[in-house]
Amino acid sequence: MSQAISKKSRTPVYKQQDLQTQELREKGLLFCIGIVIPLFILIFWEVTTRQGWVDELFLPSLSGIVTEFLAMATKGYAGTPLITHVLGSLRRVFIAFSIGTVVGLSLGLLMGYYKYVRAAFYVVTELLRPIPPLAFITLFILWFGIGEVSKVLIILYAGALIVMLNTIEGVRSCPQNKILAARTLGANDLAIFLYVIFPAALPSIFTGMRVALSVDFGILVASELLAGDIGIGYIIQDASVFFNVEALFVGILMIGFFGVVSDFCLAFISRRIVHWQG
Amino acid sequence: MTQLPSKSSTISPSLDRHSPHLTEDEVICLDQVAFGYSRKRLVLQDFGLSIRRGEFLTLLGPSGCGKSTILNLIAGFHKPLSGRVTHSGQVVKGPSARRGVVFQGNALFDWMTVEQNIAFGFRFKSLPKYEQQQQVKTIIELVGLRGSERKYPYQLSGGMRQRVAVARSMVVQPEILLMDEPFAAVDVQTREGLQEELLKLHEQVAGAILFVTHSVEEAVFLSDRIVILDRDLGGIYHEISIQLPEPRYASMNRVSEAFNHYRTELYLKMKAIS
């Protein structure tokens, strides 16, 4: 009884919210805005198309796109199940991104660490850097045929270049103090590379990987637009030819969806591994 | 009453530094060293300095006088243009685990825990695992990092980070520890604590310490001997031995009469060259 009273009297009442509560409320408000505005846009979209303010040929209705998606999911597209299209595209990106990362990482580490290697390849990389990978696409088809190989290779090339450039940057940005500290603790070149330079480059490497992955999705669609009979890019291309705007939107939205999901996964892994970075 | 050292007890840099009978006592010797980042503008010329085993020597001087350059030469980060730097009679050719270095900051491995940072030097030493762990534990205790073993550097305050840096270099027991303004970036209270801990560590670990600072107080509190460097000549302007009551790490030393005496003397010397 007396405890209850003393407890009560010890909790003073303040008029103003503390900073933590204010921050929490602000976060909640921002979250709501972030949800409400897109929802509003979607509703506006649905209303304009339903009312016939916009021609369905240019902008299909939201419900139409959903219906089309469900139809594609059950009956497939162009005689092929939707899952085959999706998996076909994802497989290309996955293979190209994985190999591209390994290639870019290896080259980047070599070029970042050995100044002679860097000097040897400097002109080549500086020349390749500004050329959009898509410029090579027909050349790749000419060299490697119109099948799977040229598609994977062009995606691989685009991603590897980005990972490589970021890896070089990461290796070179390793503070000299850390390297010297390791050396005065008895570390040899290999140990310095493994325990100091490589971990120091990891944040930059992951940034490169995330940029590479998003670029890879772009190159994927472009390569599938040009040739092939499977893939999300193929759906987009085929739907455009037949003015199937609903299917076109399904394709576009699917690319966006998988791009976001894969980037989210990579960002998650990255935060886990390079936890010391901000 | 503490006795003040007479002027005559200060040791002037002798010219016969490299004579063999002296080397028993000294760990590092710089002999007629010249250095400059460009040949046209030398920072050091005909510079001589010797550091005795186990002593705490501080290089004091205005910025740009070559304090850090001397430290880098001893560490093996730079090579002298002429003359030589020797460590126990052997010419210094590059960095070595026998000469530890504590940097001003930013030299910890952010991807390793406090414990892993401190134990890093043991990877390259053949010491039984058990003994390594024991020594790491002891030094963590000594620098007051207990409870933070599993933390990462970014979770620590600036003072704590420098404690890790000092512990990491000291745990492998180098013959000399080179410290380039290691406490310059922390606040005054923290810095005083760090200075006292450093002196305690120096009592435990036998190696010599070469400390670089531009703070007169810091130099007096820490050192057995202080060398003031000249800005223009890149030579030794003044040298003084410090004798303060034991234990040296007692913070009351900072307000002792002897401390004040040394500080005034050094302050005036510094004033004269700047």
XYZ file of C-alpha atoms in Angstrom:
552
model
C 0.000 0.000 0.000
C 2.621 2.496 1.082
C 4.823 1.286 -1.768
C 2.145 2.051 -4.285
C 1.795 5.552 -2.960
C 5.503 6.265 -2.975
C 5.805 4.883 -6.502
C 3.041 7.113 -7.677
C 4.524 10.189 -6.064
C 7.908 9.432 -7.626
C 6.568 9.651 -11.164
C 6.276 13.323 -11.943
C 4.062 14.574 -14.731
C 5.740 16.572 -17.452
C 3.848 18.558 -19.999
C 6.384 18.315 -22.777
C 7.332 15.144 -24.578
C 10.895 14.027 -24.244
C 13.147 13.946 -27.297
C 12.930 10.190 -27.673
C 9.149 10.257 -27.902
C 9.295 13.165 -30.317
C 11.702 11.262 -32.515
C 9.503 8.181 -32.424
C 6.432 10.160 -33.373
C 8.255 11.850 -36.189
C 9.415 8.502 -37.515
C 5.836 7.220 -37.366
C 4.591 10.247 -39.241
C 7.229 9.891 -41.948
C 6.375 6.199 -42.304
C 2.702 7.037 -42.745
C 3.513 9.643 -45.394
C 5.708 7.094 -47.119
C 2.798 4.645 -47.270
C -0.094 7.027 -47.852
C 1.338 8.937 -50.806
C 2.056 5.866 -52.976
C -1.373 4.494 -52.057
C -2.918 7.777 -53.129
C -1.069 7.598 -56.445
C -2.344 4.047 -57.019
C -5.923 5.078 -56.280
C -5.581 8.101 -58.543
C -4.223 5.813 -61.267
C -7.145 3.398 -60.911
C -9.703 6.230 -60.923
C -8.316 7.984 -64.011
C -8.250 4.762 -66.031
C -11.653 3.547 -64.785
C -13.229 6.899 -65.652
C -11.722 6.724 -69.096
C -9.798 9.974 -68.672
C -6.781 8.199 -70.116
C -6.785 5.861 -73.087
C -6.285 2.243 -71.944
C -3.772 1.808 -74.718
C -1.355 4.220 -73.013
C -2.079 3.471 -69.390
C -3.943 0.299 -68.453
C -5.955 0.186 -65.268
C -4.395 -1.205 -62.143
C -7.017 -3.901 -61.860
C -6.404 -4.789 -65.491
C -2.715 -5.322 -64.767
C -3.505 -7.520 -61.768
C -5.951 -9.569 -63.832
C -3.374 -9.938 -66.581
C -0.771 -11.017 -64.041
C -3.100 -13.658 -62.613
C -3.895 -14.896 -66.099
C -0.192 -15.134 -66.926
C 0.515 -16.896 -63.663
C -2.065 -19.560 -64.385
C -1.889 -19.933 -68.153
C 1.662 -18.765 -68.791
C 2.850 -16.339 -71.448
C 3.440 -17.221 -75.115
C 3.004 -20.903 -74.346
C 5.560 -20.907 -71.549
C 4.691 -20.904 -67.831
C 5.382 -17.567 -66.150
C 7.638 -19.255 -63.613
C 9.875 -20.438 -66.460
C 10.205 -16.882 -67.742
C 11.008 -15.583 -64.278
C 13.440 -18.343 -63.376
C 15.106 -18.022 -66.769
C 15.797 -14.350 -66.165
C 16.847 -14.790 -62.559
C 19.184 -17.613 -63.529
C 20.935 -15.404 -66.058
C 21.385 -12.603 -63.566
C 22.458 -14.945 -60.797
C 25.113 -16.738 -62.860
C 26.411 -13.547 -64.455
C 26.443 -11.636 -61.177
C 28.215 -14.405 -59.258
C 30.937 -14.992 -61.815
C 31.178 -11.283 -62.540
C 31.706 -10.507 -58.866
C 34.455 -13.119 -58.548
C 36.176 -11.871 -61.712
C 35.799 -8.197 -60.799
C 36.915 -8.800 -57.244
C 40.032 -10.721 -58.273
C 41.060 -8.189 -60.892
C 40.250 -5.309 -58.564
C 42.316 -6.733 -55.717
C 45.277 -7.320 -58.033
C 45.023 -3.881 -59.573
C 44.456 -2.169 -56.267
C 47.353 -3.896 -54.540
C 50.013 -4.070 -57.222
C 50.704 -0.679 -58.717
C 52.447 -2.314 -61.670
C 49.364 -4.320 -62.561
C 47.317 -1.165 -62.176
C 49.649 0.753 -64.450
C 49.514 -2.048 -67.011
C 45.723 -2.056 -67.212
C 45.110 1.619 -66.516
C 44.580 2.723 -70.109
C 42.354 -0.239 -70.939
C 40.046 0.262 -67.966
C 39.868 4.003 -68.460
C 38.852 3.395 -72.073
C 36.248 0.755 -71.212
C 34.816 2.661 -68.275
C 32.807 5.298 -70.186
C 31.484 2.844 -72.808
C 27.966 1.654 -71.950
C 28.041 -2.163 -71.849
C 24.987 -2.227 -74.106
C 27.160 -0.873 -76.905
C 28.823 -4.288 -77.006
C 25.625 -6.298 -77.156
C 25.480 -6.968 -80.880
C 29.199 -7.600 -80.932
C 28.742 -10.227 -78.228
C 25.933 -11.839 -80.224
C 28.218 -11.885 -83.232
C 31.006 -13.515 -81.230
C 29.128 -15.869 -78.954
C 25.908 -16.520 -80.854
C 22.403 -15.443 -80.064
C 21.878 -17.942 -77.244
C 22.417 -17.989 -73.530
C 26.180 -17.391 -73.588
C 26.171 -13.903 -75.071
C 23.383 -12.780 -72.733
C 25.165 -14.012 -69.619
C 28.496 -12.659 -70.826
C 27.247 -9.133 -71.454
C 25.648 -9.011 -67.990
C 28.796 -10.513 -66.501
C 30.985 -7.921 -68.187
C 28.881 -4.993 -66.997
C 28.832 -6.182 -63.398
C 32.465 -7.240 -63.254
C 33.640 -3.836 -64.428
C 31.725 -2.083 -61.665
C 32.854 -4.490 -58.942
C 36.423 -4.171 -60.177
C 36.468 -0.375 -60.114
C 34.971 -0.278 -56.635
C 37.375 -2.914 -55.361
C 40.359 -0.929 -56.648
C 38.970 2.123 -54.897
C 38.454 0.170 -51.688
C 41.941 -1.307 -51.652
C 43.520 2.054 -52.314
C 41.477 3.823 -49.683
C 42.901 1.661 -46.894
C 44.475 4.122 -44.432
C 48.263 3.966 -44.498
C 48.334 4.037 -40.688
C 46.587 0.703 -40.473
C 49.011 -0.928 -42.891
C 52.023 0.497 -41.065
C 50.580 -0.531 -37.708
C 50.209 -4.107 -38.945
C 53.741 -4.058 -40.291
C 55.198 -2.875 -36.987
C 53.334 -5.709 -35.284
C 55.225 -8.187 -37.437
C 52.749 -8.807 -40.264
C 54.169 -9.815 -43.664
C 52.689 -8.783 -47.020
C 50.236 -11.674 -47.187
C 48.984 -11.098 -43.651
C 48.584 -7.387 -44.314
C 46.582 -8.164 -47.421
C 44.352 -10.715 -45.690
C 43.796 -9.037 -42.344
C 44.059 -5.347 -43.199
C 43.683 -4.374 -46.839
C 40.936 -6.810 -47.793
C 38.679 -6.090 -44.799
C 39.281 -2.366 -45.269
C 38.121 -2.705 -48.881
C 34.985 -4.697 -48.021
C 32.591 -1.750 -47.601
C 33.576 -0.443 -51.012
C 33.343 -3.937 -52.511
C 29.795 -4.343 -51.245
C 28.806 -0.942 -52.587
C 30.166 -2.042 -55.949
C 28.261 -5.315 -55.768
C 24.980 -3.543 -55.095
C 25.465 -1.117 -57.967
C 26.512 -4.023 -60.195
C 23.403 -6.013 -59.313
C 21.041 -3.212 -60.223
C 22.915 -2.567 -63.470
C 22.805 -6.315 -64.182
C 18.990 -6.235 -64.142
C 19.010 -3.413 -66.646
C 21.391 -5.234 -68.963
C 19.332 -8.416 -68.544
C 16.185 -6.818 -69.917
C 18.091 -5.211 -72.759
C 19.756 -8.462 -73.744
C 16.444 -10.316 -73.614
C 14.764 -7.638 -75.681
C 17.151 -8.336 -78.495
C 16.931 -12.061 -78.709
C 15.411 -15.103 -77.074
C 12.062 -16.633 -76.333
C 12.237 -16.799 -72.555
C 12.604 -14.241 -69.817
C 10.984 -11.151 -68.396
C 12.705 -9.018 -71.016
C 11.184 -11.227 -73.685
C 7.713 -10.698 -72.184
C 8.252 -6.940 -72.307
C 9.449 -7.069 -75.880
C 6.736 -9.451 -77.087
C 3.964 -7.549 -75.305
C 5.118 -4.308 -76.941
C 4.933 -5.853 -80.390
C 1.327 -6.904 -79.815
C 0.354 -3.715 -77.946
C -0.490 -5.840 -74.927
C 0.053 -2.943 -72.553
C -1.151 -4.873 -69.503
C 1.422 -7.615 -70.041
C 4.026 -4.935 -70.706
C 3.324 -3.425 -67.299
C 3.426 -6.848 -65.641
C 6.903 -7.356 -67.105
C 8.129 -3.920 -66.033
C 6.761 -4.301 -62.506
C 8.259 -7.772 -62.148
C 11.717 -6.460 -63.024
C 11.268 -3.732 -60.444
C 10.109 -6.232 -57.848
C 13.016 -8.629 -58.289
C 15.469 -5.756 -58.446
C 14.250 -4.402 -55.123
C 14.127 -7.800 -53.423
C 17.621 -8.827 -54.518
C 19.089 -5.474 -53.522
C 17.403 -5.761 -50.160
C 18.969 -9.183 -49.586
C 22.401 -7.950 -50.619
C 22.083 -4.877 -48.409
C 21.139 -7.135 -45.510
C 24.177 -9.376 -46.021
C 26.388 -6.334 -46.460
C 25.236 -4.796 -43.186
C 25.943 -8.059 -41.421
C 29.458 -8.409 -42.772
C 30.681 -4.811 -42.751
C 28.917 -3.956 -39.500
C 31.649 -1.479 -38.535
C 30.686 0.795 -41.400
C 28.278 3.474 -40.168
C 61.623 18.099 -0.625
C 62.520 16.979 -4.055
C 65.926 17.774 -5.262
C 66.140 19.660 -8.470
C 68.660 18.391 -10.899
C 71.520 20.743 -11.452
C 72.197 22.033 -14.912
C 75.304 19.944 -15.176
C 73.276 16.735 -15.055
C 71.697 17.402 -18.421
C 73.380 15.361 -21.060
C 74.516 17.114 -24.155
C 74.469 15.112 -27.384
C 77.936 13.734 -27.575
C 79.697 13.399 -30.871
C 81.277 10.016 -30.232
C 77.888 8.410 -30.066
C 78.816 5.480 -32.246
C 81.840 4.477 -30.281
C 81.363 0.794 -29.452
C 81.628 0.983 -25.660
C 78.472 3.059 -25.502
C 76.244 0.731 -27.482
C 75.699 -1.656 -24.551
C 73.386 0.819 -22.950
C 71.595 2.208 -25.965
C 68.839 0.650 -27.983
C 68.508 3.187 -30.794
C 71.228 5.361 -32.236
C 70.942 7.990 -34.947
C 74.312 8.914 -36.334
C 74.882 11.957 -38.549
C 71.481 11.491 -40.095
C 70.299 13.736 -42.890
C 66.753 13.605 -44.151
C 64.447 15.673 -46.282
C 61.367 14.896 -48.309
C 63.225 16.618 -51.103
C 66.982 16.827 -51.396
C 66.777 20.584 -51.697
C 65.004 21.124 -48.399
C 66.379 19.083 -45.567
C 64.450 18.595 -42.353
C 67.351 17.012 -40.524
C 71.027 17.507 -41.061
C 73.920 15.866 -39.259
C 71.503 14.749 -36.589
C 72.563 12.542 -33.719
C 70.506 11.016 -30.934
C 70.704 7.931 -28.817
C 68.002 6.291 -26.791
C 68.899 4.182 -23.791
C 67.324 0.887 -22.922
C 64.152 1.310 -20.945
C 64.186 5.095 -20.836
C 61.236 7.355 -21.543
C 62.470 9.965 -23.978
C 60.304 12.744 -25.347
C 60.934 14.845 -28.413
C 59.484 18.271 -27.863
C 59.298 21.058 -30.356
C 57.118 23.283 -32.495
C 55.277 21.665 -35.354
C 57.372 21.203 -38.436
C 60.628 20.760 -36.536
C 61.085 17.161 -37.584
C 59.825 15.328 -34.489
C 57.679 12.928 -36.458
C 60.362 12.570 -39.096
C 62.798 11.254 -36.497
C 60.172 8.825 -35.269
C 59.469 7.633 -38.797
C 63.183 7.143 -39.428
C 63.539 5.017 -36.311
C 60.410 3.028 -37.160
C 61.889 2.323 -40.585
C 59.134 4.091 -42.520
C 61.708 6.455 -44.038
C 65.311 5.920 -45.039
C 67.888 8.583 -44.189
C 69.549 10.371 -47.101
C 72.835 9.940 -45.325
C 74.031 8.715 -41.966
C 72.492 5.718 -40.288
C 69.893 4.614 -37.808
C 70.836 1.585 -35.758
C 68.862 -0.610 -33.418
C 71.121 -2.494 -31.010
C 73.940 -2.055 -33.475
C 72.002 -3.274 -36.527
C 71.091 -0.802 -39.238
C 67.331 -0.200 -39.458
C 66.165 -1.240 -42.909
C 62.407 -1.201 -42.517
C 59.585 -1.639 -40.017
C 60.008 -4.432 -37.514
C 58.056 -5.906 -34.627
C 60.997 -5.010 -32.384
C 59.958 -1.370 -32.704
C 56.312 -0.753 -31.890
C 54.452 2.308 -33.117
C 51.375 4.019 -31.715
C 49.804 6.449 -34.145
C 47.757 9.522 -33.362
C 44.594 7.731 -34.311
C 42.731 5.742 -36.931
C 45.156 2.822 -36.840
C 42.975 0.231 -35.154
C 41.440 -2.538 -37.215
C 37.751 -1.638 -37.257
C 36.751 -5.172 -38.246
C 38.333 -6.757 -35.198
C 37.191 -6.729 -31.595
C 39.289 -5.094 -28.894
C 40.660 -8.511 -27.989
C 41.494 -9.409 -31.583
C 43.159 -6.047 -32.124
C 45.368 -6.475 -29.080
C 46.234 -10.081 -29.918
C 47.047 -9.236 -33.558
C 50.822 -9.127 -33.035
C 50.799 -12.653 -31.590
C 49.780 -14.085 -34.952
C 53.361 -13.561 -36.023
C 55.038 -14.818 -32.886
C 55.511 -18.380 -31.805
C 54.111 -18.217 -28.324
C 51.864 -20.889 -26.795
C 48.197 -20.032 -27.190
C 47.639 -20.153 -23.478
C 50.418 -17.696 -22.778
C 49.126 -15.340 -25.478
C 45.686 -15.296 -23.907
C 47.199 -14.740 -20.504
C 49.217 -11.745 -21.685
C 46.306 -10.237 -23.579
C 44.180 -10.610 -20.487
C 46.800 -8.995 -18.288
C 47.226 -5.973 -20.511
C 43.469 -5.534 -20.952
C 43.271 -5.422 -17.178
C 46.148 -2.927 -16.979
C 44.666 -0.417 -19.391
C 41.197 -0.706 -17.945
C 39.512 -2.316 -20.926
C 37.907 -5.149 -19.012
C 34.343 -5.674 -20.123
C 35.083 -4.201 -23.536
C 36.970 -7.208 -24.948
C 34.220 -8.098 -27.382
C 33.469 -4.553 -28.476
C 34.534 -3.106 -31.795
C 36.579 0.104 -32.050
C 33.591 2.094 -33.328
C 31.771 1.298 -30.097
C 34.512 2.910 -28.015
C 35.341 6.482 -27.069
C 38.465 8.147 -28.425
C 40.339 7.576 -25.183
C 39.387 3.900 -25.107
C 40.521 3.480 -28.698
C 43.941 4.871 -27.868
C 44.128 2.507 -24.900
C 43.596 -0.364 -27.313
C 46.266 1.016 -29.634
C 48.790 1.302 -26.808
C 47.937 -2.149 -25.482
C 48.205 -3.685 -28.961
C 51.725 -2.339 -29.428
C 52.892 -3.060 -25.900
C 51.645 -6.599 -25.529
C 54.259 -7.944 -27.940
C 56.957 -6.268 -25.824
C 58.927 -4.273 -28.370
C 62.354 -3.046 -27.331
C 61.182 0.459 -28.046
C 57.728 1.934 -28.460
C 57.431 4.958 -30.737
C 54.472 7.200 -29.992
C 53.595 10.062 -32.317
C 51.340 12.455 -30.393
C 49.142 9.534 -29.377
C 46.926 11.522 -27.020
C 46.557 14.685 -29.081
C 43.001 13.944 -30.155
C 41.415 13.274 -26.750
C 40.106 15.680 -24.136
C 42.271 16.875 -21.257
C 40.815 14.671 -18.513
C 41.048 11.547 -20.627
C 44.547 12.489 -21.703
C 45.758 12.762 -18.108
C 44.331 9.352 -17.348
C 46.013 7.905 -20.408
C 49.345 9.444 -19.428
C 49.176 7.888 -15.980
C 48.301 4.488 -17.430
C 51.135 4.760 -19.894
C 53.598 5.304 -17.063
C 52.201 2.305 -15.205
C 52.568 0.209 -18.337
C 56.095 1.470 -18.814
C 56.937 0.211 -15.353
C 55.579 -3.233 -16.226
C 57.016 -3.555 -19.702
C 60.734 -3.062 -19.864
C 61.079 -1.426 -23.285
C 62.083 2.151 -24.007
C 59.549 4.729 -25.166
C 60.115 7.541 -27.616
C 57.284 10.006 -27.290
C 56.567 12.921 -29.584
C 54.493 15.852 -28.384
C 54.280 19.613 -28.483
C 52.835 19.850 -25.002
C 55.372 20.876 -22.356
C 53.222 19.518 -19.501
C 52.839 16.159 -21.151
C 56.576 15.930 -21.750
C 57.497 16.802 -18.162
C 54.953 14.459 -16.634
C 55.970 11.457 -18.718
C 59.652 11.677 -19.464
C 62.931 10.637 -17.999
C 64.598 12.831 -20.557
C 63.354 15.534 -22.915
C 64.957 16.710 -26.109
C 63.832 20.016 -27.589
C 64.330 20.197 -31.309
C 65.214 23.317 -33.178
C 62.876 24.385 -35.921
C 65.413 25.613 -38.457
C 68.483 23.554 -37.809
C 66.727 20.275 -37.391
C 69.073 19.685 -34.514
C 68.899 19.375 -30.771
C 68.318 22.742 -29.162
C 68.161 21.685 -25.550
C 68.209 18.512 -23.535
C 67.079 17.936 -19.975
C 66.677 15.049 -17.546
C 63.545 14.942 -15.459
C 63.500 13.703 -11.898
C 60.132 13.626 -10.207
C 59.081 11.793 -7.037
C 58.125 8.130 -7.292
C 55.711 6.765 -8.215
C 55.997 8.668 -11.442
C 52.394 8.067 -12.407
C 51.064 9.848 -9.297
C 48.843 12.660 -10.521
C 50.080 14.845 -7.660
C 53.335 15.132 -9.560
C 51.547 17.552 -11.843
C 51.308 20.122 -9.058
C 54.679 19.488 -7.454
C 57.294 22.187 -7.203
C 59.769 20.246 -9.302
C 57.188 19.859 -12.052
C 56.647 23.591 -12.088
C 60.348 24.229 -12.231
C 60.807 21.981 -15.263
C 57.756 23.357 -16.976
C 58.930 26.940 -16.595
C 62.374 26.099 -17.883
C 61.035 24.241 -20.907
C 58.408 26.842 -21.577
C 61.062 29.544 -21.784
C 63.214 27.397 -24.049
C 60.277 26.743 -26.337
C 59.429 30.431 -26.349
C 62.982 31.235 -27.395
C 62.863 29.160 -30.559
C 59.360 29.908 -31.772
